[in-house]
XYZ file of C-alpha atoms in Angstrom:
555
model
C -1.671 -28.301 5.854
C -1.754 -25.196 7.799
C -2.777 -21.996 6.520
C 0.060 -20.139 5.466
C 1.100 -23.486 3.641
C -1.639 -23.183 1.958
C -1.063 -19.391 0.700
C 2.881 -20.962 -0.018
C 1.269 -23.478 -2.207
C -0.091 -21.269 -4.645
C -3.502 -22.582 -5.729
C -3.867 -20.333 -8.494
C -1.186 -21.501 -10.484
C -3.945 -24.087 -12.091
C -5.607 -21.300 -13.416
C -3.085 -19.192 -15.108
C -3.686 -18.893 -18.687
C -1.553 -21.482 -21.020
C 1.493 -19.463 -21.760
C 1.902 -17.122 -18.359
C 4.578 -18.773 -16.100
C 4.544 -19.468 -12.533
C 7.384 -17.034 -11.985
C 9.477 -14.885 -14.517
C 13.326 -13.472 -14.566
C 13.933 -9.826 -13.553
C 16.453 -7.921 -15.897
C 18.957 -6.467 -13.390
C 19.181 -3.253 -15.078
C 18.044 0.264 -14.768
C 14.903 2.070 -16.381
C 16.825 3.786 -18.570
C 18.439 1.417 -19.787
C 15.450 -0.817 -20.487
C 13.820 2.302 -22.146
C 17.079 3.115 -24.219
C 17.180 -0.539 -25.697
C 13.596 0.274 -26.315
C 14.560 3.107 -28.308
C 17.291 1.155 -30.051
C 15.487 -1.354 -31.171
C 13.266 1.138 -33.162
C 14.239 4.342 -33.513
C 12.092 5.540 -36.170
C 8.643 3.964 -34.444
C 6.383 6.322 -33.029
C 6.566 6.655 -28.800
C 3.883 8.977 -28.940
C 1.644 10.900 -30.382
C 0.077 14.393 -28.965
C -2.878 15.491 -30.177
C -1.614 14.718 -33.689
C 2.087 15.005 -33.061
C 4.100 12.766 -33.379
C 7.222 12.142 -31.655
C 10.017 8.769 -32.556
C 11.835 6.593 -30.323
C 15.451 8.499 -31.694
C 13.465 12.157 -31.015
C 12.150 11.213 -27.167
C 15.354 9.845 -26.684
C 17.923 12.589 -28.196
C 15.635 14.797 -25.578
C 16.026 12.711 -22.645
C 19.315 12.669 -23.094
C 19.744 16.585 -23.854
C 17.560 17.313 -20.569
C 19.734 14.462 -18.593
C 23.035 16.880 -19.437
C 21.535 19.983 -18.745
C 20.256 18.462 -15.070
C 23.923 17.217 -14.543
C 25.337 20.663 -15.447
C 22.586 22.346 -12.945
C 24.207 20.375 -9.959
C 21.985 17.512 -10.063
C 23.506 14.408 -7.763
C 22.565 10.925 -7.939
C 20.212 10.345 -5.274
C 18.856 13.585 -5.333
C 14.869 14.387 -5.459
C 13.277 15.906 -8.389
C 9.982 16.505 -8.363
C 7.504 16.214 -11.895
C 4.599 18.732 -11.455
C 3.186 17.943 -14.752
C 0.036 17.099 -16.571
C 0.370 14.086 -18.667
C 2.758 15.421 -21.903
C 5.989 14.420 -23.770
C 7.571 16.721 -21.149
C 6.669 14.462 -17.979
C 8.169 11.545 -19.986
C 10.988 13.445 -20.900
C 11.584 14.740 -17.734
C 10.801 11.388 -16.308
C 13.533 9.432 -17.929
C 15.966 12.380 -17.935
C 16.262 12.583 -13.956
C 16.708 8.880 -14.184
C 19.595 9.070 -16.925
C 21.692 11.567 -13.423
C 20.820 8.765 -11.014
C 18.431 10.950 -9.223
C 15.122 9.994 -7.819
C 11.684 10.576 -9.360
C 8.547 12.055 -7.634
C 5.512 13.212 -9.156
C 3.302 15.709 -7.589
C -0.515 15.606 -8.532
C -1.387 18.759 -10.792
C -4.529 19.162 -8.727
C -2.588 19.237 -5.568
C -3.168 23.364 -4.138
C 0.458 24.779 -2.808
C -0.278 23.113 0.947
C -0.271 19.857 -0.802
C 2.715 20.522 -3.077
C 4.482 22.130 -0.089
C 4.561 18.721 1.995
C 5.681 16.451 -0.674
C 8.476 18.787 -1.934
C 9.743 18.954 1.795
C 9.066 15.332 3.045
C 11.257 14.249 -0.047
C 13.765 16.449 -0.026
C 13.597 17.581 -3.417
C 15.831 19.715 -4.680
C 14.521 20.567 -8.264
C 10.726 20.775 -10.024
C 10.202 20.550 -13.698
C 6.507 21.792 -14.110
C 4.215 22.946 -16.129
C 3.507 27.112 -16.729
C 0.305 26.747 -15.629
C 0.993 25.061 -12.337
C 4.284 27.423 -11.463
C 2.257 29.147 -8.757
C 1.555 26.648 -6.847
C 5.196 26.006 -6.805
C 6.276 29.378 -5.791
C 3.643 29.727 -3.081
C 4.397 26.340 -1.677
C 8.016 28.913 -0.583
C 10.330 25.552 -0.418
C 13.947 26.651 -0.861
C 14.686 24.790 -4.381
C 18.433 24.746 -6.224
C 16.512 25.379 -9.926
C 12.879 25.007 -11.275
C 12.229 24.122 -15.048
C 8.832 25.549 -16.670
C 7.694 24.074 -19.501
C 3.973 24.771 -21.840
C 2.242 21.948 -22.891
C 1.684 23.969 -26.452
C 5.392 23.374 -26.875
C 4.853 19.923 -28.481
C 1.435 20.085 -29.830
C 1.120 20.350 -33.799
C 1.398 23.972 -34.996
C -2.153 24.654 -36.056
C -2.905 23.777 -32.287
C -0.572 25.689 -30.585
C -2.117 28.383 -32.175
C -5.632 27.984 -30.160
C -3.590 26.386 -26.642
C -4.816 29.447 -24.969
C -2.667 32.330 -23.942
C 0.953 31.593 -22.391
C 0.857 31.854 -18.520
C 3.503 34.476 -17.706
C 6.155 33.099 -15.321
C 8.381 35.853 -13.601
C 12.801 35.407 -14.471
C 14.319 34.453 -11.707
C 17.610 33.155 -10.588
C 17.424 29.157 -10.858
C 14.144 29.401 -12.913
C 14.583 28.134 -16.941
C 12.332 26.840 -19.788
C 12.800 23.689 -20.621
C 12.882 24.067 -24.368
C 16.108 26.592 -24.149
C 17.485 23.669 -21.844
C 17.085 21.178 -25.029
C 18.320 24.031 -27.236
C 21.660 24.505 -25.667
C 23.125 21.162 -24.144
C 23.645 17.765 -26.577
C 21.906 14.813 -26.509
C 25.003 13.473 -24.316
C 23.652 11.901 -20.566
C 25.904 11.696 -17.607
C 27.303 8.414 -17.059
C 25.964 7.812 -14.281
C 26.364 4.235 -12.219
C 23.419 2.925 -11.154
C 22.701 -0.249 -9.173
C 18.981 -1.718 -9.703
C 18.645 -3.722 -6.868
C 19.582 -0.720 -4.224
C 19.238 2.834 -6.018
C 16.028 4.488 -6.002
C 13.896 4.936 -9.061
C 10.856 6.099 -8.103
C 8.945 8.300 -5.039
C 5.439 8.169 -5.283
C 3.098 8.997 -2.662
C 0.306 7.360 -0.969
C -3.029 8.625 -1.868
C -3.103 9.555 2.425
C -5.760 7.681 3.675
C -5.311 8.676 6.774
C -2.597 11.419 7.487
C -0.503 12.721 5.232
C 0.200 10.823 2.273
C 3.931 8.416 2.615
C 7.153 8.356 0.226
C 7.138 5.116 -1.017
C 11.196 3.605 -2.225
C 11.133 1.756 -5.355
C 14.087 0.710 -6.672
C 15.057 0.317 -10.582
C 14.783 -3.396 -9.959
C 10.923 -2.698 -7.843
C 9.991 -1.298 -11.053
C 11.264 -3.829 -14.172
C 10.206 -6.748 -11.559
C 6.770 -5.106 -11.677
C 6.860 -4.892 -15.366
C 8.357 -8.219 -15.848
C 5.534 -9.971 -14.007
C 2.408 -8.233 -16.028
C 4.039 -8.481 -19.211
C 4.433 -12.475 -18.547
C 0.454 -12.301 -17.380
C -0.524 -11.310 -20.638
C 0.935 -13.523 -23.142
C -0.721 -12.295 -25.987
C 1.352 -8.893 -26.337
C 3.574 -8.014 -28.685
C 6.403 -5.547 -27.836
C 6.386 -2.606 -30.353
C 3.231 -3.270 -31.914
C 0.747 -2.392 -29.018
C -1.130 0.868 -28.775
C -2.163 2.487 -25.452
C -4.610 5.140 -24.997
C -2.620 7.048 -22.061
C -5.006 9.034 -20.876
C -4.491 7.808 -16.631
C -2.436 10.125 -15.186
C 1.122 9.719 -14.926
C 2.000 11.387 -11.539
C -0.144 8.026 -10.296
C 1.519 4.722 -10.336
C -1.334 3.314 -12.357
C -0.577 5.629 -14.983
C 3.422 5.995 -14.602
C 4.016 1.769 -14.123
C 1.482 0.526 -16.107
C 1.048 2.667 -19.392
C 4.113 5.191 -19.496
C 6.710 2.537 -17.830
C 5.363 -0.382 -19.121
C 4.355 0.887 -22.781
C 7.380 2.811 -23.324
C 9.806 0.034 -22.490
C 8.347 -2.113 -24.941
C 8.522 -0.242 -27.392
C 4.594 0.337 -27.955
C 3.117 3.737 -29.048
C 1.292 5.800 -26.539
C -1.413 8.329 -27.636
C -1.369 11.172 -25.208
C -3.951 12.888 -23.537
C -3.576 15.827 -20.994
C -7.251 16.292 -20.288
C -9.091 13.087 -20.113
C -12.932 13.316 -21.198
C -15.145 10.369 -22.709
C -15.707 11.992 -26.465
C -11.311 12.191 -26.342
C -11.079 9.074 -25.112
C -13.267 7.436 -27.720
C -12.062 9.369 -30.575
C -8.858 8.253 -29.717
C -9.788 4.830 -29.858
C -10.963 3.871 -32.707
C -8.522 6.589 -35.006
C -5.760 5.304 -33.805
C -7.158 1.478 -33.142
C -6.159 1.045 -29.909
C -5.512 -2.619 -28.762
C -5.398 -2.596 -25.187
C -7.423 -0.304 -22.572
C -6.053 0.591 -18.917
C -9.916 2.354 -16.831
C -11.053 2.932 -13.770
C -14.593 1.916 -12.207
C -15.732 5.023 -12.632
C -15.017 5.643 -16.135
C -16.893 1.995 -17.127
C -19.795 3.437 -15.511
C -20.228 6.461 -17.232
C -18.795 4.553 -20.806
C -21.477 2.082 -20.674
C -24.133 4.830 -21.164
C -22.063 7.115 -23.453
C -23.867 7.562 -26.815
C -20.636 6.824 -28.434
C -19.190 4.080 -26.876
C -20.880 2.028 -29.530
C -18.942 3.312 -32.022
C -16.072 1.436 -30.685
C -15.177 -2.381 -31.441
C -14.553 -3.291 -27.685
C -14.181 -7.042 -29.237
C -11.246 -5.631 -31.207
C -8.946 -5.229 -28.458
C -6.689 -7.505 -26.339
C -7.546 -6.358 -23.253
C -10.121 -4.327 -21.745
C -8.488 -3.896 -17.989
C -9.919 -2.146 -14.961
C -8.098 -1.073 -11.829
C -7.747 1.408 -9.075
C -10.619 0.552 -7.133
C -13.403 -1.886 -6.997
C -15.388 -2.599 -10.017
C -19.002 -3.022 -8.949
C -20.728 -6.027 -10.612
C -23.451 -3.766 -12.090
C -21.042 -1.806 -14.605
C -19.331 -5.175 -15.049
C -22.916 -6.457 -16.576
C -23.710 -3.494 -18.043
C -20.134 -3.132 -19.700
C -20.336 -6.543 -21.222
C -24.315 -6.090 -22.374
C -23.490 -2.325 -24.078
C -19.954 -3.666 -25.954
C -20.253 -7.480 -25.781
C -16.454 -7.625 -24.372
C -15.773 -8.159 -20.880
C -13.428 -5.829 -18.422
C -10.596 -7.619 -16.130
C -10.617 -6.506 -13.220
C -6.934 -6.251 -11.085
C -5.041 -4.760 -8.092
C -2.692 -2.672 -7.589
C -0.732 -0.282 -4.893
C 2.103 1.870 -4.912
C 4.059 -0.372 -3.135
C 4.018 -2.917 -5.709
C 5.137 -0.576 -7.893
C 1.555 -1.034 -9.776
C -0.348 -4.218 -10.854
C -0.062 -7.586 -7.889
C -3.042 -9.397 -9.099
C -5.371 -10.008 -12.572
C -8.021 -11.722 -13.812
C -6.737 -14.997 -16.186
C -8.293 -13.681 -19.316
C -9.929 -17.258 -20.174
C -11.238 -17.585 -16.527
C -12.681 -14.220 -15.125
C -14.536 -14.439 -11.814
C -16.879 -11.480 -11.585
C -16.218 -10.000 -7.776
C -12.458 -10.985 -8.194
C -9.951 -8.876 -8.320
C -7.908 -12.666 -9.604
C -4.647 -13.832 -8.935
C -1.454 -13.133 -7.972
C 1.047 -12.751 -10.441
C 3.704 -14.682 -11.385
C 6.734 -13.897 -8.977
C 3.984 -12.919 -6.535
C 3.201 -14.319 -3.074
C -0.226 -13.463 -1.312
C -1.703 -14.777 1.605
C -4.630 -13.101 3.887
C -4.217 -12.495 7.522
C -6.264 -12.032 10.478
C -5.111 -9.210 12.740
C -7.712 -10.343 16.057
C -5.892 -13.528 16.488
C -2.727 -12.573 14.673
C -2.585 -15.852 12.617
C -2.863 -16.511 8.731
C -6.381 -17.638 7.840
C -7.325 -20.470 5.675
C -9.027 -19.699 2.246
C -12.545 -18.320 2.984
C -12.105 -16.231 5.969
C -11.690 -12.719 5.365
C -8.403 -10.945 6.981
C -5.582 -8.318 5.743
C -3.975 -9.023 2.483
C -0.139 -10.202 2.699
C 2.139 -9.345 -0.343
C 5.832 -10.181 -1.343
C 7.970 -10.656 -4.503
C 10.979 -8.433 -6.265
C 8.485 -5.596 -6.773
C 7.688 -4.603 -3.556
C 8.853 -1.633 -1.822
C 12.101 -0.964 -0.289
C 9.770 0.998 2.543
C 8.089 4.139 3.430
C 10.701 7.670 2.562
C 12.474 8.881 5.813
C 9.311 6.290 8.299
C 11.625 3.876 9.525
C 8.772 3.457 12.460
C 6.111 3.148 9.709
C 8.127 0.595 7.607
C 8.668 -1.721 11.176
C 4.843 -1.359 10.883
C 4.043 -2.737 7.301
C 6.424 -5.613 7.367
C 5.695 -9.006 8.746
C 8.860 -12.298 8.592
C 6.661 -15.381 8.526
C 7.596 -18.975 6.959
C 10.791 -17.600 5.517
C 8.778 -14.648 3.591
C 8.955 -10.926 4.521
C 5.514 -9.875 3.725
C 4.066 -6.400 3.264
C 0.870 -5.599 5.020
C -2.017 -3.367 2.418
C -4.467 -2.755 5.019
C -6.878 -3.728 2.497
C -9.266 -6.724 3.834
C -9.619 -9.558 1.362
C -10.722 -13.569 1.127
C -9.516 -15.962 -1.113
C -10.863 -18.706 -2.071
C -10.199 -21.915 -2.694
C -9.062 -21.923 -6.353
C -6.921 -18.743 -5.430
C -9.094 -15.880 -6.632
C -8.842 -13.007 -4.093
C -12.094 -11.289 -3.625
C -12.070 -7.538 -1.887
C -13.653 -6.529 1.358
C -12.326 -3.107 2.333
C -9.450 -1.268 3.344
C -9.350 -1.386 7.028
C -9.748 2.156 7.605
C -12.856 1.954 6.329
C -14.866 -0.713 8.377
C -18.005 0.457 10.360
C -18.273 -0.641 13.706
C -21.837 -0.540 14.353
C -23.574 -1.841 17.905
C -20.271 -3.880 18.229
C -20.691 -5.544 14.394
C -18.071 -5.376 11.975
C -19.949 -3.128 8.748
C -17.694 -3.376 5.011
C -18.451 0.180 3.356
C -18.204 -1.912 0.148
C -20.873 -4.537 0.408
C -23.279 -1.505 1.146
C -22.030 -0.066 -1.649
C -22.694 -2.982 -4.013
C -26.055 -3.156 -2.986
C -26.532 0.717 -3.603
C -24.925 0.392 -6.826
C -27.097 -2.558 -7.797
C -30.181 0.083 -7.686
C -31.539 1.409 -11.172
C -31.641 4.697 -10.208
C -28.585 4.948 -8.291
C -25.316 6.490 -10.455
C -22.883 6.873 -7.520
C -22.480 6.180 -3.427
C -20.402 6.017 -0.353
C -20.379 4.999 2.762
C -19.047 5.823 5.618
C -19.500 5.684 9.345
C -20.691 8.364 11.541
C -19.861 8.371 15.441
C -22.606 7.791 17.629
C -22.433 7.508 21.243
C -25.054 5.101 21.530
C -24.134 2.442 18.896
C -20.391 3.507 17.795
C -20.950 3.994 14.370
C -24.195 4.878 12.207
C -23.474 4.141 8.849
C -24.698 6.708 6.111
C -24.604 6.701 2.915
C -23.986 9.640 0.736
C -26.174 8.882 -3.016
C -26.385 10.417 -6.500
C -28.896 9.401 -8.366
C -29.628 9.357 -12.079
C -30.569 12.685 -13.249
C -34.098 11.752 -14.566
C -34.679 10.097 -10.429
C -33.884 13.187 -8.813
C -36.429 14.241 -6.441
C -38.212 11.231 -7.033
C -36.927 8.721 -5.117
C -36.820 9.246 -1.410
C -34.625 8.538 1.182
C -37.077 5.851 2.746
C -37.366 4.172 -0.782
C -33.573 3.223 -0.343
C -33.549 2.253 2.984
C -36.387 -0.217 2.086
C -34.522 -1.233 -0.894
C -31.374 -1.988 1.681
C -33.368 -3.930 3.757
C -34.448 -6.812 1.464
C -30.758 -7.099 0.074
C -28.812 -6.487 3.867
C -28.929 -7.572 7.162
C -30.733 -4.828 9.388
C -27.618 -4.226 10.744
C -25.520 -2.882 7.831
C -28.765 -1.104 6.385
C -27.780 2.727 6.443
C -29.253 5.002 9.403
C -28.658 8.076 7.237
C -29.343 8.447 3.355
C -28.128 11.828 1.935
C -28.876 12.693 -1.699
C -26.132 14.597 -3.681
C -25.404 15.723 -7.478
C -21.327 14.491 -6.950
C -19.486 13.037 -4.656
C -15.297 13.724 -4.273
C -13.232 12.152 -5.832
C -9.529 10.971 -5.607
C -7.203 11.843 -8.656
C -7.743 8.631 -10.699
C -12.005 9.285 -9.873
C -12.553 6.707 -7.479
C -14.856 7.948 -4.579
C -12.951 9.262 -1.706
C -14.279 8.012 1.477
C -11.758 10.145 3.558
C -12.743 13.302 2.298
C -16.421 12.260 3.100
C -15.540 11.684 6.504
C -13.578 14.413 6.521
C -16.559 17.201 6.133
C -17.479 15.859 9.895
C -14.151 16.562 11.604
């Protein structure tokens, strides 16, 4: 059997959990409609609650409906860009949905974008309206793209009324032509949507963008159908679910597809109840958690690590819930350990991308491998690649990571070049190219290397930033790191990595001390040249260490 057979094969099947199919049937139908039955099915359940309010399945969707009329009546056209620039809120679910109900296409701008940032996206897709939050308005208006209307909205406007009374003062946004507030929106047009014809399988949903690796960050086209095939295959990975009776601390941000696929999309759709939070911190979080008795949990890496020390996290019953699922980046097998000691429940660790419209691959919840980012889903097709001898791999080798199923992408917004690019026709499959190096071995757990971009080529040897990283991780008095390389004439690439160490090891552990602790856990040739001792490091939106911006500081 050759190697791609082998990938066709599926060896992970054997390991799915008893219950989760090998593949799963795709509603054709649009979002909307999925959430709509949603809200049919239950109209007087709570959708959400923020901050104490609480909002019902018939109340989110008489609004989504009331906003989806007053877009129509503002000129929207199916097909047309609108852009959310809002902090997670009823609003960016209402505004979501809404935009969906006219047949236009969502994109979601990251509230910590500055106007430069907001200024590409809003031009690259086209976009011809914003709904955004007070607050953020400025950037908007700096950003000087030539928009048909803007809609400004406070995130006070839905919290309880005690609340609203300490939200801080109002941010003053100037009248304009084309500018309104969403509430008089809501006021004045009925909860009547546009009919609006929409086929799943070739109208847009969704425009997220790349987190821009390299470049600037990439449109990518889901469809309606990209999006329910996406939720149909992680709601058949977890058996154990019940629609309309789980609750989902949402505190990931929605403008990310984490956040928007896998808790907003996801939760809403099934009628669950999501409990809000605009400004993540760890004392929220928790809070949240146990008053409301969460039972699942969607983190990143990053928040594990500082959870496992919190002095409250024991105040949680981590056993309690369902699931306890980490994604978004790698989870280092020292916060898995130290996770699992501090609650006594274990994390699962996935993978996901924006053009898989979320979630490809999870742990089986009775068989975790630590160092695994698991198996495919079901409707999901994976197979690793070598790019020096252009050939599929067998399991073991290490190579690019090959993806296709109903979820992914349509291709990369108005990149026709960059779309030729990602896709690859092999044994009757069109696959999708990550750029993210992977093995898998033979039982068909995929393990992660790197993304491409990031491999160190030092004195002609290929260097993973990520099995440094593991080993810096593993230190005791090491809290955070990255690696990168540095260009040398002499030897290509030094590799350096950037540390923060625990506050009570500052200034007392050298840089020496960590290249000697390198050396007895690397090969000389990925120990780091350069150790450089920090309080943070950058981070990308959903806190995962951002490499790029590292490297960046040397162009």
């Amino acid at each position: 059997m050759d190697a791609l057979a082998r990938y066709l094969a599926k060896p992970w099947l054997a390991h799915y959990q008893k219950g989760v199919p090998a593949s799963v049937e795709v509603p054709v139908r649009s979002v909307p409609q999925a959430f709509d039955e949603a809200c049919a099915r239950a109209p007087g359940r709570r959708a959400v609650v923020f901050y104490g309010r609480e909002i019902s399945y018939r109340e989110l969707h008489e609004a989504t409906d009331r906003l989806a009329n007053a877009l129509a009546a503002l000129g929207l056209k199916k097909g047309e860009r609108v852009a959310l620039f809002l902090l997670n809120s009823p609003q960016f679910i209402i505004g979501y949905f809404a935009a969906l109900k006219c047949g236009a296409v969502v994109t979601t701008i990251s509230p910590v974008y500055t106007s430069h940032e907001v200024r590409h996206q809003l031009q690259d897709s086209g976009a011809r309206a914003v709904i955004c939050q007070d607050v953020l308005y400025e950037k908007v208006a700096k950003a000087g793209v030539a928009l048909d209307f803007t809609i400004v909205t406070r995130v006070a406007e839905y919290l309880p009324a005690l609340k609203r009374m300490f939200a801080g003062k109002a941010v003053a946004v100037p009248a304009a032509p084309g500018v309104h507030w969403l509430q008089d929106l809501l006021a004045k047009y009925p909860p009547q949507a546009p009919g609006v014809a929409i086929d799943p399988k070739t109208d847009l949903a969704a425009l997220p963008y790349t987190g821009g690796t390299t470049g600037n960050p990439k449109g990518v086209m889901l469809t309606h159908y990209n999006l329910l095939a996406a939720q149909a295959s992680a709601q058949a990975a977890f058996p154990g679910f019940e629609p309309g009776r789980e609750v989902v601390i949402a505190f990931l941000p929605f403008f990310h597809i984490y956040g928007q696929a896998v808790i907003m999309l996801n939760g809403l759709c099934q009628g669950n109840l999501l409990v809000l939070i605009t400004n993540p911190d760890t004392d929220a979080i928790l809070e949240a958690m146990e008053r409301y008795q969460a039972t699942v949990f969607y983190g990143v890496p990053t928040l594990y690590e500082y959870l496992k020390d919190h002095k409250d996290t024991g105040k949680v019953d981590w056993k309690r819930l369902k699931v306890v699922v980490s994604g978004a980046d790698t989870l280092h097998e020292s916060t898995m350990q130290g996770w699992a000691k501090r609650t006594g429940s274990n994390i699962i660790e996935g993978y996901a991308l924006s053009e898989t419209g979320a979630t490809s691959h999870v742990n089986p919840l009775h068989r975790t491998k630590p160092g695994s980012f698991g198996c495919p889903l079901p409707n999901m097709q994976a197979a690793v690649y070598g790019a020096e001898n252009n050939a599929f791999v067998p399991p073991g080798e290490t190579g690019e990571l090959l993806l296709a199923g109903p979820n992914v992408m349509q291709g990369y917004w108005g990149k026709p070049e960059e779309t030729a690019k990602v896709f690859h026709d092999a044994g009757g499959v069109r696959w999708m190219r990550t750029g993210d190096l992977v093995r898998m071995d033979e039982e068909g757990y995929f393990h992660f290397y790197d993304r491409s971009k990031d491999l160190i080529k030092h004195k002609g040897l290929s260097v993973f930033a990520k099995d440094v990283e593991d080993v810096l991780y593993a230190h005791p008095h090491v809290k955070a790191a990255g690696v990168i390389g540095v260009p040398d004439p002499t030897v290509g690439q030094n590799i350096k990595a950037i540390v923060v160490l625990q506050t009570d090891a500052r200034g007392k552990v050298t840089e020496d001390e960590i290249k000697a602790y390198c050396r007895e856990q690397l090969a000389a040739y990925k120990v780091p040249q350069i150790v450089e001792f920090r309080g943070e490091l950058p981070k990308t939106d959903v806190g995962k260490v951002s490499r790029r911006e590292l490297r960046e500081e040397r162009a």
